[in-house]
């Protein structure tokens, strides 16, 4: 159920999603957000970087019917990779993307809880994503590896062609 556990989970329009989840039968999707065939997008990289869904998909929780909110063009993506602090929305509780120690559910729902994006940290980090994304450990790459500068600065998205074209 991923997003729809938190966003409009009880909506009658999402009955088909709930039925599919319970039965295990796949849904034939009407694609809304599409990148060109020659590009590849990986949500997991952005989830690990604690980028909120709203950064690209817009305010899904406020939409009656979901529509494409951002252009998702190469130029738009590169603008965000080059200037993330101006364009990225950090993980919000509603997105189900969290980081840090495992807290009690009541702590995660507390509006005063402060989320620290893992992109701002360097070293060993244990991101926790809840509820449906699962838990995983991740090493944030050091700025240098064996004395060689790492090609990606922490918090800045890659700009090399093979990041999206493979």
Coordinates of N, CA and C in Angstrom, one line a residue:
X1 N 0.8 -1.2 0.0 CA 0.0 0.0 0.0 C 0.9 1.3 0.0
X2 N 2.1 1.2 0.5 CA 3.0 2.3 0.5 C 2.3 3.6 0.7
X3 N 2.3 4.5 -0.2 CA 1.8 5.9 0.0 C 0.4 5.9 0.4
X4 N -0.4 5.0 -0.1 CA -1.9 5.1 0.2 C -2.3 4.6 1.6
X5 N -1.3 4.2 2.4 CA -1.6 3.9 3.8 C -1.8 5.3 4.5
X6 N -1.0 6.2 4.1 CA -1.0 7.6 4.8 C -1.9 8.6 4.0
X7 N -1.9 8.5 2.7 CA -2.6 9.5 1.9 C -3.9 8.9 1.3
X8 N -5.0 9.4 1.8 CA -6.3 9.0 1.4 C -6.5 7.5 1.4
X9 N -6.1 6.9 2.4 CA -6.1 5.4 2.5 C -7.6 4.9 2.4
X10 N -8.5 5.6 2.9 CA -9.9 5.2 3.0 C -10.8 5.7 1.8
X11 N -10.2 6.4 0.9 CA -10.9 6.9 -0.2 C -11.6 5.8 -1.0
X12 N -12.9 6.0 -1.4 CA -13.6 5.0 -2.2 C -12.9 4.8 -3.6
X13 N -12.2 5.8 -4.1 CA -11.5 5.7 -5.4 C -10.3 4.8 -5.3
X14 N -9.8 4.5 -4.1 CA -8.7 3.7 -3.9 C -9.1 2.2 -3.5
X15 N -10.3 1.9 -3.6 CA -10.8 0.5 -3.3 C -10.0 -0.5 -4.2
X16 N -9.8 -0.1 -5.4 CA -9.1 -1.0 -6.3 C -7.6 -1.3 -5.8
X17 N -7.0 -0.3 -5.2 CA -5.7 -0.4 -4.7 C -5.7 -1.3 -3.4
X18 N -6.7 -1.1 -2.5 CA -6.8 -1.9 -1.3 C -7.1 -3.4 -1.7
X19 N -8.0 -3.6 -2.7 CA -8.4 -4.9 -3.1 C -7.2 -5.6 -3.7
X20 N -6.4 -4.9 -4.5 CA -5.2 -5.5 -5.1 C -4.2 -5.9 -4.0
X21 N -4.0 -5.0 -3.1 CA -3.1 -5.3 -2.0 C -3.5 -6.6 -1.2
X22 N -4.8 -6.7 -0.9 CA -5.3 -7.8 -0.1 C -5.3 -9.1 -0.9
X23 N -5.5 -9.0 -2.2 CA -5.6 -10.2 -3.1 C -4.3 -10.6 -3.7
X24 N -3.4 -9.7 -3.8 CA -2.1 -9.9 -4.4 C -2.2 -9.9 -5.9
X25 N -3.3 -9.5 -6.5 CA -3.5 -9.4 -7.9 C -3.0 -8.0 -8.4
X26 N -2.2 -7.9 -9.4 CA -1.7 -6.6 -9.9 C -2.8 -5.7 -10.5
X27 N -2.5 -4.4 -10.5 CA -3.5 -3.5 -11.0 C -2.9 -3.0 -12.4
X28 N -3.8 -2.9 -13.4 CA -3.3 -2.3 -14.6 C -3.3 -0.8 -14.5
X29 N -2.2 -0.2 -14.4 CA -2.0 1.3 -14.0 C -2.2 2.2 -15.2
X30 N -2.8 3.3 -15.0 CA -2.8 4.4 -16.0 C -1.6 5.3 -15.6
X31 N -0.5 5.3 -16.3 CA 0.7 6.0 -16.0 C 0.4 7.5 -16.0
X32 N 0.8 8.2 -14.9 CA 0.6 9.6 -14.8 C 2.0 10.3 -15.0
X33 N 3.0 9.9 -14.2 CA 4.3 10.5 -14.2 C 5.2 9.6 -15.0
X34 N 5.7 10.2 -16.1 CA 6.5 9.4 -17.1 C 7.7 10.1 -17.5
X35 N 8.8 9.4 -17.4 CA 10.1 10.0 -18.0 C 10.3 9.3 -19.3
X36 N 11.1 9.9 -20.2 CA 11.3 9.3 -21.6 C 11.9 7.9 -21.5
X37 N 11.6 7.1 -22.5 CA 12.1 5.7 -22.5 C 13.6 5.6 -22.4
X38 N 14.4 6.6 -22.8 CA 15.8 6.6 -22.8 C 16.4 7.0 -21.4
X39 N 15.5 7.4 -20.5 CA 16.0 7.7 -19.2 C 15.4 6.8 -18.2
X40 N 16.1 6.6 -17.0 CA 15.6 5.7 -16.0 C 15.6 6.5 -14.7
X41 N 14.5 6.3 -13.9 CA 14.4 7.0 -12.6 C 14.2 5.9 -11.6
X42 N 15.0 6.1 -10.5 CA 15.0 5.2 -9.4 C 14.5 5.9 -8.1
X43 N 13.3 5.6 -7.6 CA 12.7 6.2 -6.4 C 13.6 5.9 -5.2
X44 N 14.2 4.7 -5.1 CA 14.9 4.4 -3.9 C 16.1 5.3 -3.6
X45 N 16.8 5.9 -4.6 CA 17.8 6.8 -4.3 C 17.3 8.1 -3.7
X46 N 16.1 8.5 -4.1 CA 15.5 9.7 -3.5 C 15.0 9.5 -2.2
X47 N 14.4 8.3 -1.9 CA 13.9 8.0 -0.6 C 15.1 7.9 0.4
X48 N 16.2 7.3 0.0 CA 17.3 7.2 0.9 C 17.9 8.6 1.2
X49 N 17.7 9.5 0.3 CA 18.2 10.9 0.5 C 17.2 11.7 1.3
X50 N 16.1 11.1 1.7 CA 15.1 11.8 2.5 C 14.4 12.9 1.8
X51 N 14.2 12.7 0.5 CA 13.5 13.7 -0.4 C 12.0 13.4 -0.3
X52 N 11.2 14.3 0.1 CA 9.8 14.1 0.2 C 9.1 13.9 -1.2
X53 N 8.1 13.1 -1.2 CA 7.4 12.8 -2.5 C 6.9 14.1 -3.1
X54 N 6.5 15.1 -2.3 CA 5.9 16.3 -2.7 C 6.9 17.1 -3.6
X55 N 8.2 16.9 -3.4 CA 9.2 17.6 -4.2 C 9.0 17.4 -5.7
X56 N 8.6 16.2 -6.1 CA 8.4 15.9 -7.5 C 6.9 15.7 -7.9
X57 N 6.2 15.1 -7.0 CA 4.8 14.7 -7.3 C 3.8 15.7 -6.9
X58 N 4.2 16.8 -6.2 CA 3.3 17.8 -5.8 C 2.5 17.4 -4.6
X59 N 1.5 18.2 -4.2 CA 0.7 17.9 -3.0 C -0.3 16.8 -3.2
X60 N 0.1 15.6 -3.4 CA -0.7 14.5 -3.7 C -1.9 14.4 -2.7
X61 N -1.6 14.6 -1.4 CA -2.6 14.5 -0.4 C -3.7 15.5 -0.5
X62 N -3.5 16.5 -1.3 CA -4.6 17.6 -1.5 C -5.3 17.4 -2.9
X63 N -4.8 16.5 -3.7 CA -5.4 16.4 -5.1 C -6.6 15.5 -5.0
X64 N -7.6 15.9 -5.7 CA -8.8 15.0 -5.8 C -8.5 13.9 -6.8
X65 N -7.9 14.3 -7.9 CA -7.4 13.3 -8.9 C -5.9 13.7 -9.2
X66 N -5.1 12.7 -9.1 CA -3.7 12.9 -9.3 C -3.3 13.3 -10.7
X67 N -2.5 14.3 -10.8 CA -2.0 14.8 -12.2 C -0.5 15.1 -12.0
X68 N 0.1 15.1 -13.2 CA 1.6 15.4 -13.2 C 1.7 16.9 -12.7
X69 N 2.6 17.1 -11.7 CA 2.7 18.4 -11.1 C 3.9 19.2 -11.6
X70 N 5.0 18.4 -11.9 CA 6.3 19.0 -12.3 C 6.6 18.4 -13.7
X71 N 7.5 19.1 -14.5 CA 7.7 18.7 -15.9 C 8.5 17.4 -16.0
X72 N 9.3 17.0 -15.0 CA 10.1 15.8 -15.0 C 11.0 15.7 -16.3
X73 N 11.5 16.9 -16.7 CA 12.4 17.0 -17.8 C 13.9 16.9 -17.3
X74 N 14.8 16.6 -18.2 CA 16.2 16.6 -17.9 C 16.6 17.9 -17.2
X75 N 16.2 19.0 -17.8 CA 16.6 20.3 -17.3 C 16.1 20.5 -15.9
X76 N 14.8 20.1 -15.7 CA 14.2 20.3 -14.3 C 14.9 19.4 -13.3
X77 N 15.3 18.2 -13.7 CA 16.0 17.3 -12.7 C 17.4 17.9 -12.4
X78 N 18.1 18.3 -13.5 CA 19.4 18.9 -13.2 C 19.4 20.2 -12.4
X79 N 18.4 21.0 -12.6 CA 18.2 22.2 -11.7 C 18.1 21.8 -10.3
X80 N 17.4 20.7 -10.0 CA 17.2 20.3 -8.6 C 18.5 19.6 -8.1
X81 N 19.2 18.9 -8.9 CA 20.5 18.3 -8.5 C 21.5 19.3 -8.2
X82 N 21.5 20.4 -8.9 CA 22.5 21.5 -8.8 C 22.1 22.5 -7.6
X83 N 20.9 22.6 -7.3 CA 20.4 23.5 -6.3 C 19.3 22.9 -5.4
X84 N 19.7 21.8 -4.7 CA 18.7 21.0 -4.0 C 18.1 21.8 -2.8
X85 N 18.9 22.6 -2.1 CA 18.4 23.4 -1.0 C 17.2 24.3 -1.3
X86 N 17.2 24.7 -2.6 CA 16.1 25.6 -3.0 C 14.9 24.9 -3.5
X87 N 15.0 23.6 -3.9 CA 13.9 22.9 -4.6 C 13.4 21.7 -3.9
X88 N 14.2 21.1 -3.0 CA 13.8 19.9 -2.3 C 13.0 20.2 -1.1
X89 N 11.9 19.4 -0.9 CA 11.2 19.4 0.4 C 11.6 18.2 1.2
X90 N 12.1 18.5 2.4 CA 12.6 17.4 3.3 C 11.4 16.5 3.6
X91 N 11.8 15.3 4.0 CA 10.7 14.3 4.4 C 9.8 14.8 5.4
X92 N 8.5 14.6 5.2 CA 7.4 14.9 6.1 C 6.8 13.7 6.7
X93 N 6.2 13.7 7.8 CA 5.7 12.5 8.4 C 4.7 11.8 7.4
X94 N 3.9 12.6 6.7 CA 2.9 12.0 5.8 C 3.5 11.1 4.7
X95 N 4.7 11.4 4.3 CA 5.3 10.7 3.2 C 5.8 9.3 3.5
X96 N 5.9 9.0 4.8 CA 6.4 7.7 5.2 C 7.9 7.5 5.1
X97 N 8.6 8.6 4.9 CA 10.1 8.6 4.8 C 10.7 9.3 6.0
X98 N 11.4 8.5 6.8 CA 11.9 9.0 8.1 C 13.4 8.5 8.2
X99 N 14.1 9.2 9.0 CA 15.5 8.8 9.3 C 15.8 8.9 10.7
X100 N 16.9 8.2 11.1 CA 17.4 8.3 12.5 C 17.0 7.0 13.3
X101 N 17.1 7.2 14.6 CA 16.7 6.0 15.5 C 15.3 5.7 15.3
X102 N 15.0 4.4 15.6 CA 13.6 4.0 15.6 C 12.8 4.6 16.8
X103 N 11.8 5.4 16.6 CA 11.1 6.1 17.6 C 9.7 5.4 17.8
X104 N 9.1 5.6 18.9 CA 7.7 5.1 19.0 C 6.9 5.9 18.0
X105 N 5.8 5.2 17.6 CA 4.9 5.8 16.6 C 4.4 7.2 17.1
X106 N 4.1 7.3 18.3 CA 3.6 8.6 18.9 C 4.6 9.7 18.7
X107 N 6.0 9.3 18.8 CA 7.0 10.3 18.6 C 7.0 10.8 17.1
X108 N 6.9 9.8 16.2 CA 6.9 10.1 14.7 C 5.7 11.0 14.3
X109 N 4.6 10.9 15.0 CA 3.4 11.7 14.7 C 3.4 13.0 15.4
X110 N 4.3 13.2 16.4 CA 4.4 14.4 17.1 C 4.8 15.6 16.2
X111 N 4.0 16.6 16.1 CA 4.3 17.7 15.1 C 5.6 18.4 15.5
X112 N 6.1 18.3 16.7 CA 7.4 19.0 17.1 C 8.6 18.1 16.7
X113 N 8.4 16.9 16.2 CA 9.5 16.0 15.9 C 10.3 16.6 14.8
X114 N 11.6 16.7 14.9 CA 12.5 17.3 13.9 C 13.2 16.2 13.1
X115 N 13.0 16.2 11.8 CA 13.7 15.2 10.9 C 14.9 15.8 10.3
X116 N 16.0 15.1 10.4 CA 17.3 15.5 9.8 C 17.6 14.7 8.6
X117 N 17.6 15.4 7.4 CA 17.9 14.6 6.2 C 19.3 14.0 6.2
X118 N 19.3 12.7 5.8 CA 20.6 12.0 5.9 C 21.6 12.6 4.9
X119 N 21.2 13.4 3.9 CA 22.1 14.0 3.0 C 23.0 15.0 3.7
X120 N 22.5 15.5 4.9 CA 23.3 16.5 5.6 C 24.3 15.8 6.5
X121 N 24.3 14.5 6.6 CA 25.2 13.7 7.4 C 26.3 13.0 6.6
X122 N 27.4 12.8 7.2 CA 28.5 12.0 6.5 C 28.9 10.9 7.5
X123 N 29.0 9.7 7.0 CA 29.4 8.6 7.9 C 28.3 7.6 8.0
X124 N 28.4 6.7 9.0 CA 27.4 5.6 9.1 C 26.1 6.2 9.6
X125 N 25.0 5.8 8.9 CA 23.7 6.3 9.3 C 22.7 5.2 9.2
X126 N 21.7 5.2 10.0 CA 20.7 4.1 9.9 C 19.4 4.8 9.6
X127 N 19.0 4.9 8.3 CA 17.7 5.5 8.0 C 16.6 4.5 8.3
X128 N 15.5 5.0 8.7 CA 14.4 4.1 9.0 C 13.2 4.7 8.2
X129 N 12.7 3.8 7.3 CA 11.5 4.3 6.6 C 10.3 3.5 7.0
X130 N 9.2 4.2 7.3 CA 8.0 3.5 7.8 C 6.8 4.1 7.1
X131 N 5.8 3.4 6.9 CA 5.5 2.1 7.4 C 5.9 1.0 6.5
X132 N 5.6 1.1 5.2 CA 5.7 0.0 4.3 C 7.0 -0.2 3.5
X133 N 7.9 0.8 3.5 CA 9.1 0.8 2.7 C 10.1 -0.2 3.3
X134 N 10.0 -0.6 4.6 CA 11.0 -1.5 5.2 C 12.1 -0.7 5.8
X135 N 13.0 -1.4 6.5 CA 14.2 -0.7 7.1 C 15.4 -1.2 6.4
X136 N 16.4 -0.3 6.4 CA 17.7 -0.7 5.8 C 18.8 0.1 6.4
X137 N 20.0 -0.4 6.3 CA 21.2 0.4 6.7 C 21.8 0.9 5.5
X138 N 22.5 2.1 5.6 CA 23.1 2.7 4.5 C 24.3 3.5 4.9
X139 N 25.4 3.3 4.2 CA 26.6 4.1 4.4 C 26.5 5.3 3.5
X140 N 26.6 6.5 4.1 CA 26.7 7.7 3.3 C 28.1 7.8 2.8
X141 N 28.3 7.9 1.5 CA 29.7 7.9 1.0 C 30.6 9.0 1.6
X142 N 31.8 8.6 2.0 CA 32.7 9.7 2.5 C 33.1 10.6 1.3
X143 N 33.6 11.8 1.6 CA 33.9 12.7 0.6 C 35.2 12.3 -0.2
X144 N 36.0 11.4 0.4 CA 37.1 10.8 -0.3 C 37.2 9.4 0.0
X145 N 37.6 8.6 -1.0 CA 37.8 7.2 -0.9 C 39.2 6.9 -1.2
X146 N 40.0 6.3 -0.3 CA 41.4 6.0 -0.5 C 42.1 7.2 -1.1
X147 N 41.8 8.4 -0.6 CA 42.5 9.6 -1.0 C 42.0 10.2 -2.3
X148 N 41.0 9.6 -2.9 CA 40.5 10.1 -4.2 C 39.1 10.7 -3.9
X149 N 38.9 12.0 -4.4 CA 37.7 12.6 -4.1 C 36.5 11.8 -4.6
X150 N 35.4 11.7 -3.8 CA 34.2 11.0 -4.3 C 33.5 11.9 -5.3
X151 N 33.0 11.3 -6.4 CA 32.4 12.1 -7.5 C 31.1 12.8 -7.1
X152 N 30.5 12.4 -5.9 CA 29.3 13.1 -5.6 C 29.4 13.7 -4.2
X153 N 29.1 14.9 -4.0 CA 29.1 15.6 -2.7 C 27.9 15.2 -2.0
X154 N 28.0 15.0 -0.7 CA 26.8 14.6 0.1 C 25.8 15.7 -0.1
X155 N 24.5 15.4 -0.4 CA 23.5 16.3 -0.5 C 23.3 16.9 -1.9
X156 N 24.2 16.6 -2.8 CA 24.1 17.1 -4.2 C 23.8 15.9 -5.1
X157 N 22.8 16.0 -6.0 CA 22.5 14.8 -6.9 C 23.6 14.7 -8.0
X158 N 23.8 13.6 -8.5 CA 24.8 13.4 -9.5 C 24.4 14.1 -10.8
X159 N 25.3 14.5 -11.6 CA 25.1 15.1 -12.9 C 25.6 14.3 -14.1
X160 N 26.3 13.2 -13.8 CA 26.9 12.4 -14.9 C 25.7 11.7 -15.7
X161 N 25.9 11.5 -17.0 CA 24.9 11.0 -17.9 C 24.4 9.6 -17.4
X162 N 25.3 8.8 -17.0 CA 24.9 7.4 -16.6 C 24.1 7.3 -15.4
X163 N 23.9 8.4 -14.7 CA 23.0 8.3 -13.5 C 21.5 8.1 -13.9
X164 N 21.2 8.6 -15.1 CA 19.8 8.5 -15.6 C 19.7 7.7 -16.9
X165 N 20.7 7.7 -17.7 CA 20.7 7.0 -19.0 C 21.5 5.8 -18.9
X166 N 20.9 4.6 -18.7 CA 21.6 3.3 -18.7 C 20.6 2.3 -19.1

